[in-house]
Coordinates of C-alpha atoms (C1' of nucleotides) in Angstrom, one line a residue:
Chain P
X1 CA 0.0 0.0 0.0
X2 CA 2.2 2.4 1.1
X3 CA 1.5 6.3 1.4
X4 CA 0.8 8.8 -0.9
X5 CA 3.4 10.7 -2.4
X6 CA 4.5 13.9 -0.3
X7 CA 2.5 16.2 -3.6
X8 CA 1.8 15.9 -7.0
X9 CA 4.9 15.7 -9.0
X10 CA 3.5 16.1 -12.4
X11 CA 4.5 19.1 -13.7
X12 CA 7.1 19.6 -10.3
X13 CA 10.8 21.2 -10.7
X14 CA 13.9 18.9 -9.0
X15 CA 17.3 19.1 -9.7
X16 CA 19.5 21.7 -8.3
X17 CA 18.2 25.3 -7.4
X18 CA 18.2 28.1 -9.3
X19 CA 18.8 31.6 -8.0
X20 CA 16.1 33.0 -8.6
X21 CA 14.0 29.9 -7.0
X22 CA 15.4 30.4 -3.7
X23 CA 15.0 34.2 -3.9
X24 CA 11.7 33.7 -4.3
X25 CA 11.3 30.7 -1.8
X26 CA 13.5 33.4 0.8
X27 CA 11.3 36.6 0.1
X28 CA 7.8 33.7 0.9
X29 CA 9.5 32.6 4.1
X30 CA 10.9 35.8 5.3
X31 CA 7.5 37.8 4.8
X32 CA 4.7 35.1 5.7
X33 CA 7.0 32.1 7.9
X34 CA 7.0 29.2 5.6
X35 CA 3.4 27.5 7.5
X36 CA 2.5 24.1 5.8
X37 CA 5.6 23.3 3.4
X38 CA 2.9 21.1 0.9
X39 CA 1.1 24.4 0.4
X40 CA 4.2 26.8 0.3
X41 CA 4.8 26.1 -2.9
X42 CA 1.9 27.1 -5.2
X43 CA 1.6 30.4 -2.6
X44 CA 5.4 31.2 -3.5
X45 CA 5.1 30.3 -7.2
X46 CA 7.6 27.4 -7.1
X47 CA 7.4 24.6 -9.3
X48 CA 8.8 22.4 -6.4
X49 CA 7.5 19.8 -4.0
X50 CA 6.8 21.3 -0.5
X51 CA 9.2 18.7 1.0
X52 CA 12.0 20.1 -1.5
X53 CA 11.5 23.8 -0.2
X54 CA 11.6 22.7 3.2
X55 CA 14.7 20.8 2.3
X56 CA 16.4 23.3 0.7
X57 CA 15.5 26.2 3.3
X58 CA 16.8 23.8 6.1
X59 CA 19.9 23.0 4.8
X60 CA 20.9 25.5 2.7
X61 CA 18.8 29.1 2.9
X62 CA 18.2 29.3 6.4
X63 CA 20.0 31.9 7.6
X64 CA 21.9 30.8 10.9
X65 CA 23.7 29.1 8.9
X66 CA 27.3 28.7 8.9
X67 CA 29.0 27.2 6.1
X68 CA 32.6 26.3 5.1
X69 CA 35.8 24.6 6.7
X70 CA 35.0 22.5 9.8
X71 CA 36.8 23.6 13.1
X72 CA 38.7 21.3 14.7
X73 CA 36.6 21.6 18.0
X74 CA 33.7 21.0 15.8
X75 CA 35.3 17.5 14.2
X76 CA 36.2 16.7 17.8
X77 CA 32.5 17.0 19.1
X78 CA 31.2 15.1 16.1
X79 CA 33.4 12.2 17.2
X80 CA 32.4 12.4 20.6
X81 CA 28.9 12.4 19.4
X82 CA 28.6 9.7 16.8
X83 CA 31.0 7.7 19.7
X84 CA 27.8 8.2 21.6
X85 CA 24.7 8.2 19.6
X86 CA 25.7 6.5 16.3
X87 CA 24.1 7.9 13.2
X88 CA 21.6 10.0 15.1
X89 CA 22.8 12.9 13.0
X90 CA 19.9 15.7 14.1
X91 CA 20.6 14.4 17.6
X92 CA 24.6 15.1 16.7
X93 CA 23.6 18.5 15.0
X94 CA 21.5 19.8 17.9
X95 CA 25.2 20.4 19.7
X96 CA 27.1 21.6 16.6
X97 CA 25.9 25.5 16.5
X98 CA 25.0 26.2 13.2
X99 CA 26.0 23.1 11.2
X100 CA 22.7 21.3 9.6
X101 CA 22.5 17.7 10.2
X102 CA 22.9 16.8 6.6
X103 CA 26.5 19.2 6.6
X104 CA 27.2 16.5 9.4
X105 CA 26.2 14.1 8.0
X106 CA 28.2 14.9 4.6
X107 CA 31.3 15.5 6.5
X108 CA 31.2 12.3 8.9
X109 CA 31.1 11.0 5.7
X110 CA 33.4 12.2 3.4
X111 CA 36.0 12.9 5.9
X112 CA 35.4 11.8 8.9
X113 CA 34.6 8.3 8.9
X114 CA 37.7 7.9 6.5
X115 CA 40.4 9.2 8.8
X116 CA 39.3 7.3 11.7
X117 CA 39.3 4.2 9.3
X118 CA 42.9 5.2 8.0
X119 CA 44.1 5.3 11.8
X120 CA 42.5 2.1 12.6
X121 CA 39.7 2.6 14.1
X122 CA 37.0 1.6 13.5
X123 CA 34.2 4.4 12.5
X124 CA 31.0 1.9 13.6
X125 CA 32.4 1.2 17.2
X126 CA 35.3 4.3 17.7
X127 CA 37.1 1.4 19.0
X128 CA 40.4 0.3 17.4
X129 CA 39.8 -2.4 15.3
X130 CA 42.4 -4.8 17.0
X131 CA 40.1 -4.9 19.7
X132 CA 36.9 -5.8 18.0
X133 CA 38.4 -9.1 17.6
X134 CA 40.2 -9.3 20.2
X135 CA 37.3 -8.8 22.5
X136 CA 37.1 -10.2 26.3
X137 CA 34.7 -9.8 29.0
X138 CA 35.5 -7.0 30.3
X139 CA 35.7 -4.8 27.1
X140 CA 32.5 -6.1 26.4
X141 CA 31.5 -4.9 29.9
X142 CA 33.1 -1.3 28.3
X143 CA 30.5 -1.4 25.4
X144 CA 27.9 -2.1 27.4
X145 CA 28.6 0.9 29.5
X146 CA 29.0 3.2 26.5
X147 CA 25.5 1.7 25.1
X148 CA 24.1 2.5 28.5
X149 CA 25.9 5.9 28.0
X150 CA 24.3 6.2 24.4
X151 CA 20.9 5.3 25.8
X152 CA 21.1 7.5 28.6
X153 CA 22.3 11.0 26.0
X154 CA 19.3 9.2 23.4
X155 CA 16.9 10.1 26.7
X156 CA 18.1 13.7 27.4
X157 CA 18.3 14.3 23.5
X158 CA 14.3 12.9 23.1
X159 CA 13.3 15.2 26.4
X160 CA 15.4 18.0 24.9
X161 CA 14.4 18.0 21.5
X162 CA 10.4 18.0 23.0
X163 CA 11.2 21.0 24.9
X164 CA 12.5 22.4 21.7
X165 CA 9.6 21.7 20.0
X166 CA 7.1 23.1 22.7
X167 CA 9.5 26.3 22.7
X168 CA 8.9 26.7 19.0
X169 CA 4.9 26.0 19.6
X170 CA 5.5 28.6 22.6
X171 CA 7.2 31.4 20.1
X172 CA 4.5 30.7 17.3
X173 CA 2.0 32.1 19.5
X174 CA 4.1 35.3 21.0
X175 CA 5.7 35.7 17.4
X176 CA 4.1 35.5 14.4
X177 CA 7.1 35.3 12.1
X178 CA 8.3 31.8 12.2
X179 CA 11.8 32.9 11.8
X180 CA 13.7 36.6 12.4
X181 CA 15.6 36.9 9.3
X182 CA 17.2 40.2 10.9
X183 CA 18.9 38.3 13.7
X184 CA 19.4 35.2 11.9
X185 CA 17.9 33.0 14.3
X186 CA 15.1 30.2 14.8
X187 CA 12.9 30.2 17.6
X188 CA 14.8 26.7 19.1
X189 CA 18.4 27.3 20.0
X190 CA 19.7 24.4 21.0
X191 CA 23.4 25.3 20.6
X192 CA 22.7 26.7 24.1
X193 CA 21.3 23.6 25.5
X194 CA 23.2 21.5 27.7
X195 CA 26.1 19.7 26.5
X196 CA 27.7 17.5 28.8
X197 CA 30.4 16.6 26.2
X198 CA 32.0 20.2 26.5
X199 CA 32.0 19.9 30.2
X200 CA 34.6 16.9 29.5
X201 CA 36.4 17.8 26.3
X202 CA 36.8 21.5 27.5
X203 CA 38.4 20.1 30.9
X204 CA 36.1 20.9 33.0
X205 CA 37.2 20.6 36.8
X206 CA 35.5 19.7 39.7
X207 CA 33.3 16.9 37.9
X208 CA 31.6 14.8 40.3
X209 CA 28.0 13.8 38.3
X210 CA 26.1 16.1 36.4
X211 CA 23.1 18.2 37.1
X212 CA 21.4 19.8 34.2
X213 CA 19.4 22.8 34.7
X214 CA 16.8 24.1 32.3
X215 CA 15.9 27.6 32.0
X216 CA 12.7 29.3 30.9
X217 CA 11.9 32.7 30.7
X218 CA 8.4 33.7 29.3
X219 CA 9.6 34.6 26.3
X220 CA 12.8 32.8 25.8
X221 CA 13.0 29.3 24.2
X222 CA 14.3 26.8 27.5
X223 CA 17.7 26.3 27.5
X224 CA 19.5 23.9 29.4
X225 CA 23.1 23.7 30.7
X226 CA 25.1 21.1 32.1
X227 CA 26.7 21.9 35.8
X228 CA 27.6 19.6 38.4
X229 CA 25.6 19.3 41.4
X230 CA 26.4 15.9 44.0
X231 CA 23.1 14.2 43.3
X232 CA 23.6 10.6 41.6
X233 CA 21.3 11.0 39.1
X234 CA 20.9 14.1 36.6
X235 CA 18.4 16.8 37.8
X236 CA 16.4 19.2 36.3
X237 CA 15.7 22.6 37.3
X238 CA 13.3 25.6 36.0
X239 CA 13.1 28.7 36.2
X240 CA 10.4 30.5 35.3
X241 CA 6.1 29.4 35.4
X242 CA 3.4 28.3 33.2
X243 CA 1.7 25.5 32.4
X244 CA 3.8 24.8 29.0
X245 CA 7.1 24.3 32.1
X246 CA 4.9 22.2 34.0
X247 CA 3.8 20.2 31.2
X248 CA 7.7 19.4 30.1
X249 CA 8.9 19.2 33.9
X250 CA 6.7 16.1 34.3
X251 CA 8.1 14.4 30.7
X252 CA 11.9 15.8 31.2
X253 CA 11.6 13.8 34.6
X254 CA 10.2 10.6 33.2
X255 CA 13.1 10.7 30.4
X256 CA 15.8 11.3 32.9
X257 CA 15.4 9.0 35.8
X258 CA 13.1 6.5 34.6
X259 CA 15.7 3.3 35.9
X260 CA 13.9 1.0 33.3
X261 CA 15.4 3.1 30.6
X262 CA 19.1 2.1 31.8
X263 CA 18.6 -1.6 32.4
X264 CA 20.1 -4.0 29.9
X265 CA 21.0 -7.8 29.7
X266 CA 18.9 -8.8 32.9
X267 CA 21.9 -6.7 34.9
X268 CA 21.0 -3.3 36.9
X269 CA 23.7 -0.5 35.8
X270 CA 24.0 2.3 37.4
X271 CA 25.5 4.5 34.7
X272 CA 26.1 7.5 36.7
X273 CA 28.6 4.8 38.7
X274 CA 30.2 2.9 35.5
X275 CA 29.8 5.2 32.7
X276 CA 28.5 8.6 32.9
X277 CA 31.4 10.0 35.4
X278 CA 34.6 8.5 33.4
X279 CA 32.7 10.3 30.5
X280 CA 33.3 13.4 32.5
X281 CA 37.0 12.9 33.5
X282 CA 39.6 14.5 31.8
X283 CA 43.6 14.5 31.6
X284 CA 44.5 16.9 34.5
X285 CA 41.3 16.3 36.8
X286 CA 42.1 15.3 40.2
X287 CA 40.8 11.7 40.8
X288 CA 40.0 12.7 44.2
X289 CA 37.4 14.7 43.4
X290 CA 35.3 12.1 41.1
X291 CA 36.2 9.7 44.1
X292 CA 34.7 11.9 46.7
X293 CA 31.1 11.5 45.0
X294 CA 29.0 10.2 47.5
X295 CA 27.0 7.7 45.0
X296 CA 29.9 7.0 43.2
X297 CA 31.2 3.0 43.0
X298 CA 34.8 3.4 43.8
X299 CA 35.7 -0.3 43.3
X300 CA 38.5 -1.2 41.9
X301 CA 36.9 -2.6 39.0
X302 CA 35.0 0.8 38.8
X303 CA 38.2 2.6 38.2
X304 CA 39.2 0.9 35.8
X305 CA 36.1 1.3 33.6
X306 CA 36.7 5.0 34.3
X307 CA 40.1 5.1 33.5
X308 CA 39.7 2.3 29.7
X309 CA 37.1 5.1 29.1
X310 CA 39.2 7.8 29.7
X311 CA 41.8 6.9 27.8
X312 CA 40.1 5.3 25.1
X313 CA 38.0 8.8 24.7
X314 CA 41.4 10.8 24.5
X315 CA 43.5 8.7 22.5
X316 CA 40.4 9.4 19.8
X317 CA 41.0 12.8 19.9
X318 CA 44.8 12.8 20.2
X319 CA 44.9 11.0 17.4
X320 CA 42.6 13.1 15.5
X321 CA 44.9 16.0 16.9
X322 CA 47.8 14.2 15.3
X323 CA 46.8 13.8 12.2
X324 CA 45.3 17.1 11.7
X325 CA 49.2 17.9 11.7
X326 CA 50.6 15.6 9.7
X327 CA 48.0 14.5 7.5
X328 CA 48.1 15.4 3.6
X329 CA 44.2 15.0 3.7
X330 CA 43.9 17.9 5.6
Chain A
dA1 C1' 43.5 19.2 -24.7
dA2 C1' 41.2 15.1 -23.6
dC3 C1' 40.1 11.5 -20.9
dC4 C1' 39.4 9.1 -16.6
dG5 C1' 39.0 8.3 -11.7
dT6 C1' 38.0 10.4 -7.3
dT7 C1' 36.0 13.6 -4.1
dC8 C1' 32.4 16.2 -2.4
dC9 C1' 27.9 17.8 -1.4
dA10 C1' 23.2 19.3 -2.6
dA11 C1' 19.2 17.1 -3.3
dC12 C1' 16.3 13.1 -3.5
dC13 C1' 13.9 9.0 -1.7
dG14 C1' 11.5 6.3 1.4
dC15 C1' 10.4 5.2 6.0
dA16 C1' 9.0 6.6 10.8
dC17 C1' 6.6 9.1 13.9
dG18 C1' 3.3 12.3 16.0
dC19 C1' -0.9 14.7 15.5
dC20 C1' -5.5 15.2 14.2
dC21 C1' -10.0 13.8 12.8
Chain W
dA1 C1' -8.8 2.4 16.7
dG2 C1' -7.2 3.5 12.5
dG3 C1' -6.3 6.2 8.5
dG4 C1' -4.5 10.5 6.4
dC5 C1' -1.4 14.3 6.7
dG6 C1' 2.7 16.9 7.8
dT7 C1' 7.2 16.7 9.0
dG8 C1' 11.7 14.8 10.5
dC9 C1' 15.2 11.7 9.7
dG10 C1' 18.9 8.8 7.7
dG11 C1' 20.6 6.5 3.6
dT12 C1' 21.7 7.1 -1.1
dT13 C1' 22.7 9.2 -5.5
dG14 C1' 23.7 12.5 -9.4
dG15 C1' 26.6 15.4 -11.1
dA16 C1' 29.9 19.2 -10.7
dA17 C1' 34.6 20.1 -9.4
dC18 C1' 39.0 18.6 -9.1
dG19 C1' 43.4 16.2 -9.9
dG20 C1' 46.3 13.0 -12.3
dT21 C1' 47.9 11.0 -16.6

DNA sequence: AACCGTTCCAACCGCACGCCC
DNA sequence: AGGGCGTGCGGTTGGAACGGT
């Protein structure tokens, strides 16, 4: 059976875009907000498919938009990203400001996935391909934290990209305009949300377990920051009232501490304990202070999790380091 | 100059999901 | 409950650009 077609293609444009397409396509969106994409077209006088405009005003038009040479800070964070979520590439874009997910995607592809191959690791797993093979229990115990890592970051990035789509809802009513052209920004800004990945790769100090705290003002989309609080499990804090915050407190909460969510293989894992912490260490952090955490696990065994996480994590990006020096390809 | 192989990315395609009726 | 619609997402592809011979 399968479902209609997204529009009528008889008669419809595809192929590249011509300038004067997305003039006229910018001039629609910028004075009316583009509404329903299947009727955008026939109002703008484009001979395109609604799902092409949207595509090509998404990935190309829009204007926060940054375009060009990858930093290095941004090839880092994709790494640690895909390390984390896979292919999830919207998830991944949410935390790379201004890069599309396609851009992302494009690059993983052409560039990214290829050195990591040529250094011998292995793009799928970020794990050096020796070890795929050479697998034991224990680095299968590794995996299985980083998978209840993954599905831990899959949680936050579900509630996160909700509260993005309630913001939006939110601004449609205060603001007509879908998007402000003048300031180059979308209602959702989720290059502000929290990011618990720049808490580690910046070297962030002090780390005992995060606490994420979500901000609303009335007017503002939420944003949410990573910090660190003492509390074994992430928390979530508002500021700000209306029924809209109560309405995502209540989900956020189910996403975040649901323990059904984090228990794989018939075993209970406590990820804040095995995974989410050595996520958080970093090269000069003082080991005394992640061992201090009250609801941390400080086995042996624990530490060593932390540590083959660790320094699994950083020899990625060393390595990536490295051969942005020496490497032709770049 | 012409040809050929490779790289890169904009754009397409089909599926999934949430919402609404 | 289930079907239609709108949109988001990830995989794939077409073709332009580039480099080597």
């Amino acid at each position: 059976m399968g479902r209609s077609p997204c529009c009528d293609k008889v008669g419809l444009k595809k192929g590249p875009w011509t300038p004067e397409e997305d003039q006229k396509l910018l001039a629609y969106i910028e004075e009316h907000g583009h509404g329903s994409w299947r009727a955008l077209p026939a109002k703008a006088g484009l001979q395109r498919c609604g799902k092409s405009c949207r595509l090509r005003w998404t990935n190309y038009l829009r204007p926060d938009i940054k375009r060009g040479k990858f930093s290095l800070h941004e090839e880092q964070t994709i790494i640690q990203l895909h390390a984390l979520l896979g292919n999830r590439w919207s998830a991944i874009a949410t935390h790379i400001p201004k890069r599309t997910d396609n851009e992302i995607k494009n690059y993983w592809n052409t560039h990214l996935k290829k050195r990591l191959a040529k250094m011998g690791i292995d793009p799928v797993t970020h794990k050096p391909k020796n070890d795929v093979l050479l697998s034991t229990d224990g680095q299968s115990k590794n995996a299985a934290n980083l998978s209840h890592m993954a599905q831990w970051e899959s949680a936050r990035l579900e509630a996160e990209a909700r509260l993005v789509r309630i913001s939006k809802l939110k601004s449609s009513f205060n603001t007509p305009t879908t998007y402000n052209l003048s300031s180059g920004s979308t209602s959702a800004q989720p290059n502000r949300s929290l990011d618990i990945l720049k808490a580690w790769s910046s070297g962030g100090y002090d780390l005992e377990s995060p606490t994420s705290t979500l901000t609303c003002s009335e007017n503002a989309p939420p944003i949410m920051t990573s910090s660190v609080g003492d509390n074994s499990l992430p928390t979530i804090e508002f500021v700000g009232t209306s029924e809209l915050h109560h309405d995502m407190t209540l989900s956020i909460e189910a996403a975040w501490t649901s323990p059904e969510s984090f228990r794989g293989n018939n075993e209970h894992v406590n990820i804040m304990d095995e995974g989410f912490n050595s996520l958080l260490l970093n090269d000069s952090g003082d080991r005394s202070l992640f061992d201090s955490g009250k609801d941390c696990d400080n086995s042996a065994a624990g530490s060593e999790y932390y540590e083959d996480n660790k320094n699994y994590w950083n020899s990625i990006l060393n390595l990536v380091n490295s051969s942005q020096d020496h490497s032709p390809m770049l």
